[in-house]
Tab-separated table of C-alpha atoms and ligand atoms in Angstrom:
chain	number	residue	atom	x	y	z
A	57	MET	CA	-2.274	-0.727	-39.244
A	58	LYS	CA	-1.120	2.636	-37.259
A	59	ASN	CA	1.890	1.712	-34.269
A	60	ILE	CA	1.515	3.358	-30.920
A	61	VAL	CA	4.062	2.757	-28.401
A	62	VAL	CA	2.550	3.641	-24.749
A	63	LEU	CA	5.173	5.176	-21.454
A	64	VAL	CA	3.364	3.820	-18.170
A	65	SER	CA	5.258	4.143	-14.623
A	66	GLY	CA	2.432	2.388	-12.556
A	67	SER	CA	-0.574	0.154	-12.793
A	68	GLY	CA	-1.322	1.265	-16.301
A	69	THR	CA	-5.507	1.147	-16.101
A	70	ASN	CA	-5.167	3.429	-19.034
A	71	LEU	CA	-2.641	1.461	-20.841
A	72	GLN	CA	-4.974	-1.343	-19.998
A	73	ARG	CA	-7.799	0.913	-21.545
A	74	ILE	CA	-6.342	1.140	-24.465
A	75	ILE	CA	-5.132	-2.349	-25.235
A	76	ASP	CA	-9.379	-3.169	-24.267
A	77	THR	CA	-10.621	-0.532	-26.421
A	78	ILE	CA	-7.933	-1.646	-29.377
A	79	GLU	CA	-9.430	-5.071	-28.936
A	80	SER	CA	-13.045	-3.488	-29.217
A	81	GLY	CA	-12.730	-1.507	-32.221
A	82	GLU	CA	-13.045	2.095	-30.370
A	83	ILE	CA	-9.455	3.224	-31.622
A	84	ARG	CA	-9.152	1.710	-34.737
A	85	ASN	CA	-6.691	0.653	-36.548
A	86	ALA	CA	-4.265	0.513	-34.310
A	87	LYS	CA	-1.957	-1.815	-31.955
A	88	VAL	CA	0.100	-1.251	-28.846
A	89	ALA	CA	3.735	-2.109	-30.932
A	90	LEU	CA	5.813	-1.690	-27.254
A	91	VAL	CA	5.365	-0.198	-23.975
A	92	VAL	CA	7.928	1.214	-21.890
A	93	ALA	CA	8.557	1.823	-18.503
A	94	ASP	CA	10.826	4.356	-15.976
A	95	ARG	CA	10.604	1.814	-13.636
A	96	GLU	CA	9.290	-1.560	-11.823
A	97	CYS	CA	5.578	-0.892	-12.187
A	98	TYR	CA	2.029	-3.080	-12.587
A	99	GLY	CA	2.263	-1.531	-16.389
A	100	LEU	CA	4.779	-3.724	-17.681
A	101	GLU	CA	2.843	-6.765	-16.488
A	102	ARG	CA	-0.163	-5.583	-17.823
A	103	ALA	CA	1.514	-5.397	-20.966
A	104	LYS	CA	3.131	-9.077	-20.952
A	105	ASN	CA	-0.005	-10.384	-20.331
A	106	HIS	CA	-1.233	-9.054	-23.756
A	107	THR	CA	1.946	-10.136	-25.003
A	108	ILE	CA	3.302	-6.635	-26.158
A	109	GLU	CA	6.732	-5.899	-26.336
A	110	THR	CA	8.248	-4.170	-23.218
A	111	ILE	CA	11.618	-1.998	-22.607
A	112	LEU	CA	12.449	-1.024	-19.027
A	113	ILE	CA	14.404	1.975	-19.037
A	114	PRO	CA	15.298	3.151	-15.516
A	115	ARG	CA	14.309	7.233	-15.164
A	116	GLY	CA	17.056	9.489	-15.050
A	117	LYS	CA	18.929	11.819	-16.541
A	118	ASN	CA	19.415	9.418	-19.833
A	119	PHE	CA	15.610	8.429	-19.899
A	120	SER	CA	14.701	10.650	-23.072
A	121	SER	CA	18.176	9.583	-25.180
A	122	GLU	CA	17.299	5.921	-24.465
A	123	LEU	CA	14.202	6.454	-25.603
A	124	GLY	CA	15.267	7.972	-28.797
A	125	LYS	CA	16.988	5.102	-29.879
A	126	VAL	CA	14.070	2.377	-28.647
A	127	ILE	CA	11.411	3.516	-29.995
A	128	PRO	CA	10.835	2.327	-33.532
A	129	GLU	CA	11.492	4.699	-36.628
A	130	ASN	CA	6.779	3.440	-38.084
A	131	THR	CA	5.604	4.852	-34.674
A	132	ASP	CA	2.416	7.177	-35.435
A	133	LEU	CA	2.043	7.868	-31.371
A	134	ILE	CA	3.663	7.897	-28.601
A	135	VAL	CA	1.009	7.983	-25.721
A	136	LEU	CA	2.228	8.937	-21.616
A	137	ALA	CA	-0.357	6.943	-19.594
A	138	GLY	CA	0.167	7.840	-16.180
A	139	PHE	CA	3.879	8.343	-16.880
A	140	LEU	CA	5.743	10.526	-14.096
A	141	SER	CA	9.423	11.559	-15.535
A	142	ILE	CA	9.953	14.555	-18.016
A	143	LEU	CA	10.814	14.376	-21.545
A	144	LYS	CA	13.656	16.304	-22.895
A	145	PRO	CA	12.913	18.880	-25.199
A	146	GLU	CA	14.627	17.499	-27.955
A	147	PHE	CA	13.025	14.476	-27.909
A	148	CYS	CA	9.542	16.293	-27.836
A	149	GLU	CA	10.390	18.429	-31.015
A	150	ASN	CA	12.031	14.794	-32.675
A	151	TRP	CA	8.422	13.528	-32.176
A	152	SER	CA	6.444	16.922	-32.402
A	153	GLY	CA	2.608	16.333	-32.772
A	154	LYS	CA	3.087	12.674	-32.187
A	155	ILE	CA	3.355	12.239	-28.752
A	156	ILE	CA	0.212	13.114	-25.750
A	157	ASN	CA	-0.392	13.280	-22.592
A	158	ILE	CA	-3.635	12.668	-20.216
A	159	HIS	CA	-3.811	14.958	-17.507
A	160	PRO	CA	-6.081	14.497	-14.023
A	161	ALA	CA	-7.751	18.227	-14.277
A	162	LEU	CA	-8.522	20.913	-16.349
A	163	LEU	CA	-5.681	22.092	-17.945
A	164	PRO	CA	-4.522	25.059	-18.427
A	165	LYS	CA	-5.048	24.469	-14.642
A	166	PHE	CA	-3.588	22.583	-12.364
A	167	GLY	CA	-0.598	21.573	-14.864
A	168	GLY	CA	3.262	22.241	-14.565
A	169	LYS	CA	5.708	21.147	-12.601
A	170	GLY	CA	5.093	19.107	-9.230
A	171	MET	CA	1.247	18.506	-10.403
A	172	TRP	CA	1.144	14.721	-10.875
A	173	GLY	CA	-0.762	12.340	-9.074
A	174	MET	CA	-2.935	12.803	-5.688
A	175	ASN	CA	-0.967	16.338	-5.221
A	176	VAL	CA	-2.944	17.720	-8.342
A	177	HIS	CA	-6.245	16.560	-6.452
A	178	HIS	CA	-5.507	18.434	-3.076
A	179	ALA	CA	-4.818	21.203	-5.225
A	180	VAL	CA	-8.284	21.172	-6.455
A	181	ILE	CA	-10.006	20.804	-3.545
A	182	ASP	CA	-7.883	23.817	-1.259
A	183	ALA	CA	-8.668	26.152	-4.096
A	184	LYS	CA	-12.286	25.659	-3.857
A	185	GLU	CA	-12.731	24.289	-7.442
A	186	LYS	CA	-16.537	24.184	-8.588
A	187	GLU	CA	-15.048	21.377	-11.266
A	188	SER	CA	-12.705	19.209	-12.515
A	189	GLY	CA	-11.553	16.859	-15.172
A	190	ALA	CA	-9.378	15.539	-17.541
A	191	THR	CA	-7.301	16.680	-20.714
A	192	VAL	CA	-5.125	14.739	-23.120
A	193	HIS	CA	-3.199	16.561	-25.146
A	194	PHE	CA	0.069	17.122	-27.146
A	195	VAL	CA	3.158	16.740	-25.578
A	196	THR	CA	5.601	19.883	-26.367
A	197	PRO	CA	8.651	20.692	-23.690
A	198	GLY	CA	6.597	22.999	-21.866
A	199	ILE	CA	5.076	20.916	-18.947
A	200	ASP	CA	1.424	20.314	-19.860
A	201	GLU	CA	1.540	23.225	-22.092
A	202	GLY	CA	0.933	21.309	-25.276
A	203	GLU	CA	-2.210	21.920	-27.333
A	204	ILE	CA	-5.620	20.760	-25.781
A	205	ILE	CA	-7.183	17.943	-27.834
A	206	LEU	CA	-10.272	16.854	-25.560
A	207	GLN	CA	-11.118	17.457	-22.291
A	208	LYS	CA	-14.284	16.695	-19.918
A	209	SER	CA	-15.162	18.023	-16.764
A	210	PHE	CA	-17.720	17.260	-13.936
A	211	GLU	CA	-18.974	18.961	-10.840
A	212	LEU	CA	-17.173	18.528	-8.014
A	213	ASN	CA	-19.525	17.158	-4.714
A	214	GLU	CA	-20.038	18.808	-1.343
A	215	ASP	CA	-18.490	16.221	0.046
A	216	GLU	CA	-15.386	15.646	-2.483
A	217	THR	CA	-12.040	14.413	-1.253
A	218	PRO	CA	-8.902	13.810	-3.558
A	219	GLU	CA	-9.339	10.309	-3.513
A	220	THR	CA	-12.847	10.773	-4.552
A	221	LEU	CA	-11.826	13.019	-7.321
A	222	ALA	CA	-9.657	10.435	-8.598
A	223	GLN	CA	-11.511	7.968	-8.475
A	224	ARG	CA	-14.312	9.846	-10.556
A	225	ILE	CA	-11.505	11.494	-12.649
A	226	HIS	CA	-10.451	8.271	-13.576
A	227	GLY	CA	-13.247	6.929	-15.025
A	228	VAL	CA	-13.584	10.150	-17.227
A	229	GLU	CA	-9.917	9.530	-18.397
A	230	TYR	CA	-11.651	6.290	-19.242
A	231	GLU	CA	-13.505	7.960	-21.457
A	232	ILE	CA	-11.796	10.623	-23.379
A	233	PHE	CA	-8.097	9.299	-23.492
A	234	PRO	CA	-9.188	6.111	-25.915
A	235	GLN	CA	-11.738	8.998	-28.101
A	236	ALA	CA	-8.292	10.984	-28.055
A	237	ILE	CA	-6.043	8.289	-29.296
A	238	ASP	CA	-8.682	7.441	-32.228
A	239	GLN	CA	-9.103	10.813	-33.312
A	240	VAL	CA	-5.660	11.635	-33.624
A	241	LEU	CA	-4.873	8.418	-35.222
A	242	ASN	CA	-7.815	7.565	-37.661
A	243	THR	CA	-9.410	11.409	-38.124
A	244	TRP	CA	-7.364	13.869	-38.220
A	245	GLU	CA	-5.799	15.597	-41.592
A	246	ILE	CA	-3.091	17.728	-40.121
A	247	ARG	CA	-1.396	16.701	-36.400
A	248	LYS	CA	-1.102	20.441	-35.157
A	249	THR	CA	1.411	21.631	-32.426
A	250	LYS	CA	2.424	24.671	-30.939
B	337	GRF	C1	-3.774	8.880	-14.582
B	337	GRF	O1	-4.678	9.901	-13.385
B	337	GRF	C2	-3.088	10.275	-14.981
B	337	GRF	O2	-3.766	11.198	-15.915
B	337	GRF	C3	-2.326	10.681	-14.696
B	337	GRF	O3	-1.614	9.407	-13.901
B	337	GRF	C4	-2.828	8.442	-13.707
B	337	GRF	C5	-2.021	6.475	-14.679
B	337	GRF	O4	-3.252	6.229	-14.227
B	337	GRF	N1	-1.387	11.061	-15.708
B	337	GRF	P1	-3.078	4.686	-14.273
B	337	GRF	O5	-1.671	4.117	-14.172
B	337	GRF	O6	-3.495	4.456	-15.554
B	337	GRF	O7	-3.870	3.789	-13.889
């Protein structure tokens, strides 16, 4: 059984999807051992509803070192599911190849500092992009720069707004995130990092 730690900052619908797809067997041979949040958020409630252990570490400069102390040694994968703090390089290096994130755009476009939440969707619309989507990637010290694991795109509609885009992207995330987690945990022989 592989142990997953999920990091959240928000409503946690991706966390819910992970819990549900472990239950349904789409993610094989895994359990969410711990959910860590960097602020009060509904993601914590979702974890508690499934009797998953939760820890709240307030965001700030000591977050990464405090996180390092609570992550169990036997953790196979750390999953950032709508997590907003930036992890320190040292933490990323300690867990190299074992941290993944979901980003609501087609990386390497529309990533990096400030590119989170609705900012991303506004930027995509302003740039008159023809497509958008979601990306699951490894987490490395460079923000949103780690190797891409899975990506799925779709064409923007004529009347697309940041709000409709956000909703469509969530749909794509619910599809590719469980697939990527299962792949990394169960089918990748070597965990590559760049
Ligand atoms: C997702 O769109 C994810 O790509 C981004 O934050 C959002 C989290 O949504 N990093 P939720 O909390 O899983 O509902």
